Coordinates of C-alpha atoms in Angstrom, one line a residue:
Chain A
M1 CA 32.9 -6.3 -78.4
T2 CA 30.7 -9.3 -78.9
R3 CA 27.1 -8.9 -78.3
R4 CA 25.5 -11.5 -76.1
P5 CA 21.8 -12.3 -76.4
P6 CA 19.8 -11.1 -73.4
Y7 CA 18.6 -14.5 -72.5
F8 CA 22.2 -15.7 -72.0
R9 CA 22.9 -12.8 -69.7
K10 CA 19.7 -13.5 -67.8
A11 CA 20.6 -17.1 -67.5
C12 CA 24.0 -16.2 -66.1
N13 CA 22.3 -13.9 -63.6
A14 CA 19.9 -16.5 -62.5
L15 CA 22.8 -18.9 -62.0
L16 CA 24.4 -16.4 -59.7
G17 CA 21.2 -16.1 -57.7
L18 CA 21.0 -19.9 -57.5
L19 CA 24.6 -20.2 -56.4
S20 CA 24.0 -17.6 -53.6
L21 CA 20.9 -19.4 -52.5
I22 CA 22.7 -22.7 -52.4
S23 CA 25.6 -21.3 -50.4
I24 CA 23.5 -19.7 -47.7
V25 CA 21.4 -22.9 -47.5
L26 CA 24.5 -24.9 -47.3
A27 CA 26.0 -22.8 -44.5
I28 CA 22.9 -22.7 -42.4
G29 CA 22.0 -26.3 -43.2
C30 CA 25.5 -27.4 -42.0
M31 CA 25.1 -25.5 -38.8
A32 CA 21.7 -27.1 -38.2
W33 CA 23.2 -30.5 -39.0
V34 CA 25.9 -30.0 -36.4
L35 CA 23.6 -28.7 -33.8
C36 CA 21.0 -31.4 -34.4
T37 CA 23.6 -34.1 -34.1
V38 CA 24.8 -32.7 -30.8
C39 CA 21.2 -32.5 -29.6
A40 CA 20.2 -35.9 -30.8
R41 CA 23.2 -37.7 -29.3
G42 CA 23.6 -35.6 -26.2
F43 CA 20.0 -35.3 -25.1
S44 CA 19.7 -39.0 -24.0
V45 CA 22.4 -38.7 -21.3
L46 CA 21.3 -35.3 -20.0
S47 CA 19.8 -35.5 -16.5
A48 CA 20.2 -33.8 -13.1
D49 CA 22.6 -36.5 -12.0
F50 CA 24.7 -36.1 -15.1
L51 CA 25.1 -32.4 -14.4
T52 CA 26.1 -32.8 -10.8
S53 CA 28.1 -35.9 -10.4
P54 CA 31.8 -35.7 -11.2
C55 CA 33.4 -37.3 -14.3
K56 CA 35.1 -40.6 -13.8
P57 CA 37.6 -42.8 -15.6
Y58 CA 36.4 -45.6 -17.8
G59 CA 34.6 -48.4 -16.1
E60 CA 33.1 -46.6 -13.2
E61 CA 29.3 -46.1 -13.1
G62 CA 27.4 -42.9 -12.7
A63 CA 29.9 -40.5 -14.4
G64 CA 28.8 -37.0 -15.1
I65 CA 30.3 -33.6 -15.8
G66 CA 29.7 -31.8 -12.5
N67 CA 33.3 -30.9 -11.7
A68 CA 34.0 -30.0 -15.3
L69 CA 31.1 -27.6 -15.4
V70 CA 32.2 -25.9 -12.2
G71 CA 35.8 -25.8 -13.5
T72 CA 34.7 -24.2 -16.8
L73 CA 32.7 -21.6 -14.9
L74 CA 35.6 -20.9 -12.6
I75 CA 38.1 -20.7 -15.4
T76 CA 36.0 -18.4 -17.7
G77 CA 34.7 -16.3 -14.8
G78 CA 38.3 -15.8 -13.6
A79 CA 39.3 -14.9 -17.1
A80 CA 36.6 -12.2 -17.3
L81 CA 37.7 -10.8 -13.9
L82 CA 41.3 -10.7 -15.1
A83 CA 40.7 -9.4 -18.6
V84 CA 37.8 -7.0 -18.5
P85 CA 39.0 -4.1 -16.4
P86 CA 42.4 -3.6 -18.1
A87 CA 41.0 -4.3 -21.5
M88 CA 38.3 -1.7 -21.0
A89 CA 40.9 0.8 -19.8
A90 CA 43.0 0.0 -22.8
G91 CA 39.9 0.6 -25.0
I92 CA 39.3 3.9 -23.3
Y93 CA 42.8 5.0 -23.9
M94 CA 42.5 4.1 -27.6
A95 CA 39.2 5.9 -28.0
E96 CA 39.7 9.0 -25.8
Y97 CA 43.4 9.7 -25.9
G98 CA 44.7 7.9 -28.9
N99 CA 42.8 9.8 -31.6
G100 CA 44.9 9.7 -34.8
S101 CA 48.2 9.3 -33.1
R102 CA 50.6 6.8 -34.6
W103 CA 51.2 5.1 -31.3
A104 CA 47.5 4.3 -31.1
A105 CA 47.5 3.1 -34.6
F106 CA 50.4 0.8 -33.7
L107 CA 48.6 -0.5 -30.6
R108 CA 45.4 -1.1 -32.7
S109 CA 47.3 -3.2 -35.3
A110 CA 49.0 -5.1 -32.5
A111 CA 45.7 -5.9 -30.9
N112 CA 44.2 -6.9 -34.3
I113 CA 47.2 -9.2 -34.9
M114 CA 46.8 -10.7 -31.4
M115 CA 43.1 -11.4 -32.1
G116 CA 44.1 -13.5 -35.1
L117 CA 46.9 -15.5 -33.4
P118 CA 46.1 -19.2 -33.1
S119 CA 44.8 -19.9 -29.6
I120 CA 47.1 -22.9 -29.2
L121 CA 50.1 -20.6 -29.3
I122 CA 48.7 -18.5 -26.5
G123 CA 48.4 -21.8 -24.5
L124 CA 52.1 -22.4 -25.3
F125 CA 53.0 -18.9 -24.1
V126 CA 51.1 -19.2 -20.8
Y127 CA 52.6 -22.6 -20.3
V128 CA 56.1 -21.1 -20.4
I129 CA 55.4 -18.0 -18.3
I130 CA 53.1 -19.6 -15.7
V131 CA 53.2 -23.4 -15.7
V132 CA 56.9 -23.8 -15.9
P133 CA 57.9 -21.4 -13.2
A134 CA 55.1 -22.6 -10.9
G135 CA 56.0 -26.2 -11.6
H136 CA 52.5 -27.5 -12.0
F137 CA 49.4 -27.2 -14.2
S138 CA 46.6 -25.2 -12.7
G139 CA 43.2 -23.8 -13.4
L140 CA 44.7 -20.4 -12.8
A141 CA 47.0 -20.9 -15.8
G142 CA 44.0 -21.7 -17.9
T143 CA 42.3 -18.5 -16.7
V144 CA 45.3 -16.5 -17.7
A145 CA 45.4 -18.1 -21.2
L146 CA 41.7 -17.3 -21.8
A147 CA 42.2 -13.8 -20.4
V148 CA 45.0 -13.2 -22.9
I149 CA 42.6 -14.2 -25.7
M150 CA 39.8 -12.0 -24.4
F151 CA 42.0 -8.9 -23.9
P152 CA 42.3 -7.7 -27.5
I153 CA 38.7 -8.6 -28.4
I154 CA 37.3 -6.5 -25.5
M155 CA 39.8 -3.7 -26.1
R156 CA 38.8 -3.3 -29.7
T157 CA 35.0 -3.5 -29.0
T158 CA 35.3 -0.9 -26.2
E159 CA 37.1 1.4 -28.6
D160 CA 34.6 0.9 -31.3
M161 CA 31.7 1.4 -28.9
L162 CA 33.1 4.6 -27.4
N163 CA 33.8 5.9 -30.9
M164 CA 30.1 5.5 -31.7
V165 CA 29.1 7.8 -28.8
P166 CA 28.2 11.2 -30.4
P167 CA 31.0 13.7 -29.9
A168 CA 28.4 16.3 -28.8
L169 CA 27.9 14.3 -25.6
R170 CA 31.6 14.2 -24.9
E171 CA 31.9 17.9 -25.5
S172 CA 29.0 18.9 -23.4
A173 CA 30.3 16.8 -20.5
L174 CA 33.7 18.6 -20.8
A175 CA 32.0 22.0 -21.1
L176 CA 30.2 21.4 -17.8
G177 CA 33.7 21.3 -16.3
M178 CA 34.1 17.6 -15.8
T179 CA 37.5 16.2 -15.9
R180 CA 38.2 13.9 -18.8
M181 CA 38.2 10.9 -16.4
R182 CA 34.8 11.8 -15.0
A183 CA 33.3 12.5 -18.4
T184 CA 34.6 9.1 -19.6
L185 CA 33.6 7.0 -16.6
C186 CA 30.3 8.7 -15.8
I187 CA 28.9 9.8 -19.2
L188 CA 30.5 8.0 -22.1
T189 CA 30.7 4.5 -20.7
R190 CA 27.1 4.9 -19.5
A191 CA 26.0 6.0 -23.0
A192 CA 27.8 3.0 -24.5
K193 CA 27.0 0.5 -21.9
N194 CA 24.9 -1.8 -24.0
G195 CA 27.6 -2.1 -26.6
L196 CA 30.2 -2.7 -23.9
A197 CA 28.1 -5.4 -22.3
T198 CA 27.6 -7.1 -25.7
G199 CA 31.3 -7.0 -26.4
V200 CA 32.2 -8.6 -23.0
L201 CA 29.5 -11.3 -23.2
L202 CA 30.3 -12.3 -26.8
A203 CA 34.0 -12.5 -25.9
L204 CA 33.1 -14.6 -22.9
A205 CA 31.0 -16.9 -25.0
R206 CA 33.8 -17.3 -27.5
V207 CA 36.5 -18.2 -25.0
S208 CA 34.3 -20.5 -22.9
G209 CA 34.4 -23.0 -25.8
E210 CA 38.2 -22.7 -26.4
T211 CA 40.0 -26.0 -26.0
A212 CA 43.5 -25.6 -27.4
P213 CA 44.8 -23.0 -24.9
L214 CA 43.6 -25.2 -22.0
L215 CA 45.4 -28.3 -23.1
F216 CA 48.7 -27.4 -21.6
T217 CA 47.5 -25.0 -18.9
A218 CA 44.4 -26.2 -17.0
M219 CA 44.8 -29.7 -18.5
F220 CA 42.2 -32.2 -17.1
A221 CA 41.4 -34.0 -13.9
Y222 CA 38.9 -36.3 -12.4
S223 CA 38.9 -34.4 -9.1
S224 CA 36.7 -31.5 -8.1
P225 CA 38.0 -28.1 -9.0
S226 CA 39.1 -27.3 -5.5
G227 CA 42.7 -27.3 -6.6
Y228 CA 42.1 -24.4 -9.0
F229 CA 45.3 -22.6 -7.9
R230 CA 47.6 -25.6 -7.7
E231 CA 46.3 -28.6 -9.6
P232 CA 45.1 -29.5 -13.1
T233 CA 41.4 -28.5 -13.2
A234 CA 38.6 -30.3 -15.0
N235 CA 36.8 -28.2 -17.6
L236 CA 34.2 -29.0 -20.3
P237 CA 36.2 -28.5 -23.6
V238 CA 39.1 -30.6 -22.5
L239 CA 36.7 -33.2 -21.1
I240 CA 35.1 -33.4 -24.5
N241 CA 38.5 -33.9 -26.1
E242 CA 39.5 -36.6 -23.5
Y243 CA 36.2 -38.5 -23.8
T244 CA 35.9 -38.6 -27.5
M245 CA 39.2 -38.1 -29.3
N246 CA 41.3 -40.0 -26.7
S247 CA 38.9 -42.8 -25.8
P248 CA 37.7 -45.8 -27.8
F249 CA 34.8 -46.5 -25.5
E250 CA 31.2 -45.9 -26.5
S251 CA 30.0 -45.1 -23.0
M252 CA 32.6 -42.3 -22.8
H253 CA 31.6 -41.0 -26.2
E254 CA 28.1 -40.6 -24.8
I255 CA 29.3 -38.5 -21.9
G256 CA 31.3 -36.5 -24.5
W257 CA 28.1 -35.7 -26.5
G258 CA 26.3 -34.8 -23.3
A259 CA 29.1 -32.3 -22.4
A260 CA 29.1 -31.0 -25.9
L261 CA 25.3 -30.3 -25.7
V262 CA 25.7 -28.5 -22.3
I263 CA 28.5 -26.3 -23.6
S264 CA 26.7 -25.5 -26.9
I265 CA 23.5 -24.6 -25.0
I266 CA 25.5 -22.3 -22.7
I267 CA 27.3 -20.6 -25.5
L268 CA 24.4 -20.3 -27.9
T269 CA 22.1 -19.0 -25.2
V270 CA 24.6 -16.3 -24.2
N271 CA 25.1 -15.4 -27.9
I272 CA 21.5 -15.3 -28.9
I273 CA 20.3 -13.4 -25.8
T274 CA 23.0 -10.9 -26.2
R275 CA 22.3 -10.3 -29.8
I276 CA 18.5 -9.9 -29.2
L277 CA 19.1 -7.5 -26.3
F278 CA 21.6 -5.4 -28.2
R279 CA 19.4 -5.3 -31.3
E280 CA 16.4 -4.1 -29.3
Q281 CA 18.3 -1.4 -27.6
S282 CA 20.2 -0.1 -30.6
R283 CA 17.0 0.6 -32.4
Chain B
M1 CA 41.7 18.2 -11.2
Q2 CA 44.3 18.0 -13.8
R3 CA 46.3 15.6 -11.8
T4 CA 43.7 12.9 -11.6
D5 CA 43.3 13.2 -15.3
K6 CA 46.9 12.6 -15.9
I7 CA 46.9 9.6 -13.6
F8 CA 43.9 8.2 -15.3
R9 CA 45.5 8.6 -18.7
L10 CA 48.6 6.9 -17.4
V11 CA 46.7 4.0 -16.0
C12 CA 44.8 3.5 -19.3
L13 CA 48.1 3.7 -21.2
L14 CA 49.6 1.0 -18.9
C15 CA 46.6 -1.2 -19.5
A16 CA 47.0 -0.8 -23.3
L17 CA 50.7 -1.7 -23.2
P18 CA 50.2 -5.5 -22.9
A19 CA 48.7 -5.4 -26.4
A20 CA 52.1 -4.2 -27.7
L21 CA 54.2 -6.3 -25.5
L22 CA 52.6 -9.7 -26.0
L23 CA 53.7 -10.4 -29.5
P24 CA 57.4 -9.6 -29.0
G25 CA 57.3 -11.5 -25.7
M26 CA 55.8 -14.5 -27.4
L27 CA 58.4 -14.4 -30.2
L28 CA 61.2 -14.1 -27.7
Q29 CA 60.0 -17.0 -25.6
L30 CA 59.5 -19.3 -28.6
L31 CA 63.0 -18.3 -29.9
S32 CA 64.8 -19.0 -26.6
N33 CA 62.9 -22.2 -26.0
S34 CA 63.5 -23.5 -29.5
A35 CA 67.2 -22.5 -29.6
E36 CA 68.3 -26.1 -29.1
A37 CA 66.4 -27.4 -32.1
W38 CA 67.7 -24.7 -34.4
H39 CA 71.2 -25.3 -33.1
T40 CA 71.0 -29.1 -33.7
F41 CA 69.2 -29.1 -37.1
G42 CA 70.0 -25.7 -38.5
L43 CA 67.6 -24.3 -41.1
S44 CA 67.2 -27.8 -42.6
F45 CA 64.7 -28.3 -39.8
L46 CA 62.2 -26.5 -42.0
W47 CA 62.3 -29.0 -44.9
S48 CA 63.4 -32.2 -43.3
S49 CA 60.5 -34.6 -43.1
E50 CA 61.8 -37.0 -40.6
W51 CA 60.1 -37.1 -37.2
D52 CA 61.6 -39.9 -35.2
P53 CA 61.7 -39.4 -31.4
A54 CA 63.6 -42.7 -30.9
A55 CA 66.4 -41.5 -33.1
G56 CA 66.2 -37.9 -31.9
K57 CA 65.5 -36.6 -35.4
Y58 CA 62.9 -33.9 -36.0
G59 CA 61.8 -32.1 -39.0
A60 CA 59.1 -29.5 -39.6
W61 CA 58.1 -30.4 -43.1
P62 CA 55.1 -32.8 -42.4
G63 CA 53.6 -30.1 -40.2
I64 CA 54.2 -27.2 -42.5
A65 CA 53.1 -29.1 -45.6
G66 CA 50.0 -30.4 -43.8
T67 CA 49.1 -26.9 -42.5
L68 CA 49.4 -25.5 -46.0
L69 CA 47.4 -28.3 -47.6
T70 CA 44.5 -28.1 -45.1
T71 CA 44.3 -24.4 -45.4
A72 CA 44.3 -24.5 -49.2
T73 CA 41.6 -27.3 -49.1
A74 CA 39.5 -25.1 -46.8
L75 CA 39.8 -21.9 -48.8
V76 CA 38.8 -23.5 -52.2
P77 CA 35.2 -24.1 -51.2
A78 CA 35.0 -21.4 -48.5
V79 CA 35.8 -18.3 -50.6
P80 CA 33.1 -18.7 -53.3
L81 CA 30.6 -19.8 -50.7
A82 CA 31.3 -16.9 -48.4
F83 CA 31.2 -14.4 -51.3
S84 CA 28.0 -15.6 -52.8
A85 CA 26.4 -15.8 -49.3
A86 CA 27.5 -12.3 -48.5
L87 CA 26.1 -11.1 -51.9
L88 CA 22.7 -12.7 -51.1
L89 CA 22.7 -11.2 -47.6
T90 CA 23.3 -7.7 -49.0
E91 CA 20.7 -8.0 -51.8
V92 CA 17.7 -9.4 -50.0
P93 CA 15.4 -7.1 -47.9
S94 CA 16.5 -6.5 -44.4
W95 CA 13.8 -8.4 -42.6
L96 CA 15.2 -11.5 -44.2
A97 CA 18.9 -10.5 -44.2
K98 CA 19.0 -9.9 -40.5
P99 CA 18.0 -13.3 -39.2
L100 CA 20.0 -15.0 -41.9
S101 CA 23.2 -13.1 -41.1
H102 CA 22.7 -13.8 -37.4
A103 CA 22.4 -17.5 -38.3
V104 CA 25.6 -17.4 -40.3
D105 CA 27.3 -15.5 -37.4
L106 CA 26.3 -18.3 -35.1
L107 CA 28.4 -20.7 -37.1
A108 CA 31.4 -18.9 -35.6
A109 CA 30.0 -19.3 -32.1
I110 CA 30.0 -23.0 -32.1
P111 CA 33.2 -24.2 -30.3
S112 CA 35.8 -25.8 -32.5
V113 CA 35.9 -28.9 -30.4
I114 CA 32.3 -29.6 -31.3
Y115 CA 33.1 -29.3 -35.0
G116 CA 35.9 -31.8 -34.3
M117 CA 33.5 -34.3 -32.7
W118 CA 31.0 -33.9 -35.5
G119 CA 33.8 -34.5 -38.0
L120 CA 35.0 -37.5 -36.1
F121 CA 31.6 -39.2 -35.6
V122 CA 29.5 -37.9 -38.6
L123 CA 31.6 -36.5 -41.4
A124 CA 34.5 -39.0 -41.4
P125 CA 32.3 -42.1 -41.7
L126 CA 30.3 -40.4 -44.4
M127 CA 33.5 -39.6 -46.3
Q128 CA 34.7 -43.1 -45.9
E129 CA 31.5 -44.8 -47.1
H130 CA 30.3 -42.5 -49.8
V131 CA 32.7 -39.8 -50.9
Q132 CA 36.1 -41.5 -51.0
P133 CA 35.0 -44.5 -53.0
L134 CA 33.4 -42.1 -55.5
L135 CA 36.7 -40.0 -55.7
A136 CA 38.7 -43.2 -56.1
R137 CA 36.9 -44.0 -59.3
L138 CA 38.2 -40.9 -61.0
P139 CA 41.1 -41.6 -63.3
G140 CA 44.5 -40.8 -61.9
S141 CA 43.0 -40.4 -58.4
T142 CA 45.7 -42.3 -56.5
L143 CA 48.2 -39.7 -57.4
L144 CA 46.0 -36.9 -56.2
L145 CA 44.2 -38.5 -53.4
G146 CA 46.6 -41.0 -51.8
E147 CA 45.7 -44.5 -51.1
D148 CA 44.2 -44.3 -47.7
N149 CA 40.5 -44.8 -47.4
S150 CA 39.8 -44.3 -43.7
G151 CA 37.6 -41.2 -43.9
F152 CA 40.2 -39.2 -42.1
G153 CA 42.7 -36.9 -43.7
F154 CA 43.3 -33.5 -45.2
L155 CA 40.1 -33.4 -47.3
T156 CA 37.8 -34.0 -44.3
A157 CA 39.8 -31.5 -42.2
G158 CA 39.6 -29.0 -45.0
L159 CA 35.9 -29.3 -45.3
I160 CA 35.3 -28.7 -41.6
L161 CA 37.7 -25.8 -41.7
A162 CA 35.8 -24.3 -44.6
L163 CA 32.6 -24.4 -42.6
M164 CA 34.4 -22.8 -39.6
I165 CA 36.0 -19.9 -41.5
L166 CA 33.0 -19.2 -43.7
P167 CA 31.2 -16.9 -41.1
Y168 CA 34.3 -14.7 -40.6
M169 CA 34.9 -14.2 -44.3
C170 CA 31.2 -13.8 -44.9
A171 CA 30.9 -11.0 -42.3
I172 CA 33.8 -9.0 -43.8
M173 CA 32.7 -9.5 -47.3
R174 CA 29.2 -8.3 -46.3
D175 CA 30.7 -5.2 -44.9
V176 CA 32.8 -4.6 -48.0
I177 CA 30.0 -5.2 -50.4
S178 CA 27.6 -2.9 -48.6
M179 CA 30.3 -0.1 -48.7
T180 CA 30.1 0.1 -52.5
P181 CA 28.7 3.6 -53.2
P182 CA 25.1 3.2 -54.2
M183 CA 25.6 5.7 -57.0
L184 CA 28.0 3.4 -58.8
R185 CA 25.7 0.4 -58.4
E186 CA 22.6 2.2 -59.5
A187 CA 24.5 3.6 -62.5
A188 CA 25.4 0.1 -63.5
Y189 CA 21.8 -1.1 -63.2
G190 CA 20.8 2.1 -65.0
V191 CA 22.8 1.2 -68.1
G192 CA 21.2 -2.2 -68.1
C193 CA 23.6 -4.4 -66.3
T194 CA 22.3 -7.6 -64.7
C195 CA 23.1 -8.3 -61.1
L196 CA 25.9 -10.6 -62.1
E197 CA 27.5 -7.9 -64.2
T198 CA 27.2 -5.3 -61.6
T199 CA 28.8 -7.6 -59.1
R200 CA 31.6 -8.6 -61.3
D201 CA 32.4 -5.2 -62.8
I202 CA 31.5 -2.8 -60.0
V203 CA 31.3 -4.4 -56.6
L204 CA 34.2 -6.8 -57.1
R205 CA 36.4 -4.0 -58.6
H206 CA 35.5 -1.5 -55.9
G207 CA 35.8 -3.9 -52.9
L208 CA 38.6 -6.2 -54.2
R209 CA 41.1 -5.2 -51.5
G210 CA 38.6 -5.6 -48.7
I211 CA 37.6 -9.0 -50.0
I212 CA 41.3 -10.0 -50.2
G213 CA 41.5 -8.8 -46.6
G214 CA 38.6 -11.0 -45.6
I215 CA 40.2 -14.0 -47.3
F216 CA 43.4 -13.3 -45.3
I217 CA 41.4 -13.3 -42.1
G218 CA 39.9 -16.7 -43.0
L219 CA 43.3 -17.9 -44.0
G220 CA 44.7 -17.0 -40.6
R221 CA 41.8 -18.8 -38.8
A222 CA 42.3 -21.9 -40.9
L223 CA 46.0 -21.9 -40.3
G224 CA 45.9 -22.0 -36.6
E225 CA 42.8 -24.0 -35.9
T226 CA 43.7 -26.9 -33.6
M227 CA 40.9 -28.9 -32.3
A228 CA 38.7 -29.5 -35.3
V229 CA 41.7 -30.5 -37.3
L230 CA 43.2 -32.7 -34.5
F231 CA 40.0 -34.9 -34.5
V232 CA 40.0 -35.7 -38.2
V233 CA 43.4 -35.3 -39.7
G234 CA 44.7 -38.7 -38.7
N235 CA 47.8 -37.5 -36.8
I236 CA 50.7 -39.3 -38.3
M237 CA 54.0 -37.5 -38.8
E238 CA 54.3 -37.8 -42.5
P239 CA 54.2 -35.2 -45.3
P240 CA 50.9 -35.4 -47.2
A241 CA 50.8 -38.1 -49.9
G242 CA 47.5 -36.9 -51.2
L243 CA 44.3 -35.1 -50.4
C244 CA 42.6 -38.1 -48.6
S245 CA 45.7 -39.3 -46.9
C246 CA 46.3 -38.9 -43.2
G247 CA 48.9 -36.5 -41.9
T248 CA 49.2 -33.7 -39.4
T249 CA 49.3 -29.9 -39.1
I250 CA 51.6 -27.7 -36.9
A251 CA 48.8 -26.9 -34.4
A252 CA 47.7 -30.6 -34.2
T253 CA 51.3 -31.7 -33.7
L254 CA 51.6 -29.3 -30.8
A255 CA 48.4 -30.3 -29.2
N256 CA 49.2 -34.0 -29.6
N257 CA 52.8 -34.2 -28.5
F258 CA 53.5 -31.2 -26.3
A259 CA 52.3 -32.5 -22.9
E260 CA 54.6 -35.6 -23.0
A261 CA 57.6 -34.1 -24.8
D262 CA 60.8 -33.1 -23.2
G263 CA 64.4 -32.2 -24.2
L264 CA 65.1 -32.0 -27.9
Q265 CA 61.5 -32.9 -28.9
R266 CA 60.1 -30.1 -26.8
S267 CA 62.5 -27.7 -28.3
A268 CA 61.5 -28.9 -31.8
L269 CA 57.9 -28.4 -30.9
F270 CA 58.7 -24.8 -29.8
A271 CA 60.4 -24.4 -33.1
L272 CA 57.2 -25.5 -34.9
G273 CA 55.3 -23.0 -32.8
L274 CA 57.7 -20.3 -34.0
V275 CA 57.1 -21.3 -37.6
L276 CA 53.3 -21.0 -37.0
V277 CA 53.6 -17.6 -35.3
V278 CA 55.7 -16.3 -38.2
M279 CA 53.2 -17.6 -40.7
S280 CA 50.1 -16.2 -38.9
V281 CA 51.6 -12.9 -38.1
G282 CA 52.5 -12.5 -41.7
I283 CA 49.0 -13.3 -42.8
Q284 CA 47.4 -11.0 -40.1
A285 CA 49.7 -8.2 -41.2
G286 CA 48.5 -8.8 -44.8
A287 CA 44.9 -8.7 -43.6
Q288 CA 45.5 -5.5 -41.7
Y289 CA 47.0 -3.9 -44.7
Y290 CA 44.1 -4.7 -47.1
L291 CA 41.4 -4.0 -44.6
R292 CA 42.8 -0.7 -43.5
L293 CA 42.9 0.3 -47.2
T294 CA 39.1 -0.2 -47.3
G295 CA 38.3 0.9 -43.8
A296 CA 36.3 -2.3 -43.3
K297 CA 35.8 -3.6 -39.8
R298 CA 37.1 -6.9 -38.8
G299 CA 34.6 -9.6 -38.7
E300 CA 35.2 -10.4 -35.1
T301 CA 33.6 -7.5 -33.4
I302 CA 29.9 -7.3 -33.4

């Protein structure tokens, strides 16, 4: 073995420290760069009018994002309604009944694989099972696509959170003569409620920015989202895509940046608030 | 009493079933919808690089090669960055590590369409004006980089993807590194190892499988990412000529063409979707395997 002088080893070590520092600065710096760009370019168009008036095709004055904002809220809210109850029940099954069984391990792997599937494929899937039979694009199809994406995320967080509840609590509830169902619904979910809420909110924040699954399901429209069940429905992510990627006009790009700022604010606020609340309660 | 319990269990089981049914359903649906394309082109669909809707000829190679190239371009910078960032986050005191790791996690919260916009309006002009002329001066660069100089292309897409997959990999690597038994680490420091040597010989050896799992998760993300790539890859149906040339990926092709396609083209697009599913399920299965060996959590839960 060759002996290396200590200053060489120290230099290598310092180099590693420097590299680590650079990489974290790079990561956080790039995030700041992206967010600052969005703020700088989006802030100038932001106004009450912009938030309420509907989006319009190129050339018309006074375009805003009102209908897309409502559409996004409808689509993600619907997805939450559709996905949360069954996903929580599935998580309860995994945590309470599936302990150590192979069937549960299989379900867990399936959910993990589902979480990693590209979201555009889920859009394709929902297109085939809903849009084709119904014969039209609709906001509802977009809702289903987002619900499919949320399902495994919430299922896995529910399971993890229930597993973190101390077993003594579960056993004492059962020892008092409660049925398994009562013990789960009244005691365990209540003990884990912060974690469950965090899981749901983070999943919601994540899917509300998803664009790819909405391209062939909710699509895009200039109309108000009253045709949620039957017609293409306006929504923010696809609006951003339409106004920036598919449009050469500067005025539309501005609206795109404004929409990007709004959706970033919504998502980051939900994210940060959830994390702060959860951190304080888990102490 | 017992009866309600049984019903409750059954209801929960029924709710858990979709998790198992979705994947086979998806495969079945893609298979049946792409049957026409497989029938017409056979397996040569996979390596034919012709995509000509007018002549009714379709091949998957531009998409497949583009997907592989962007993913590789993303992983090369992202893996060392994620690992060294994770190392720093586990070494610094927790009052500093907590806000920093939250900040890195927020990178994953930014929607991909915003990365795409940023790439289109900020990164691509930057690449065109400053980076690509610099790269073009390197000897032999036309072979490696292609001749385009538009700012768009695989390199730009790969850099954005690197930024997007970094938080996922970093979160898993952080978990894995912090699972190294303190005893082993302290023993290494005790015999006089520097931090670098401890990392290389103890942490990396002990957590190698988890780190590979983390890389697989990042790989899966990069493979299927649609919007960010769609904005900057250039979207022409040709196999990559070089790092800086324009091209397409499977996901970008689907997003671009699916809404207007019908007949054989639609079937060919479904076939592309099938290829993407197979690739990403394979990678996810690999990730599962490695992560289960270490017992690390996936980066996606909190």
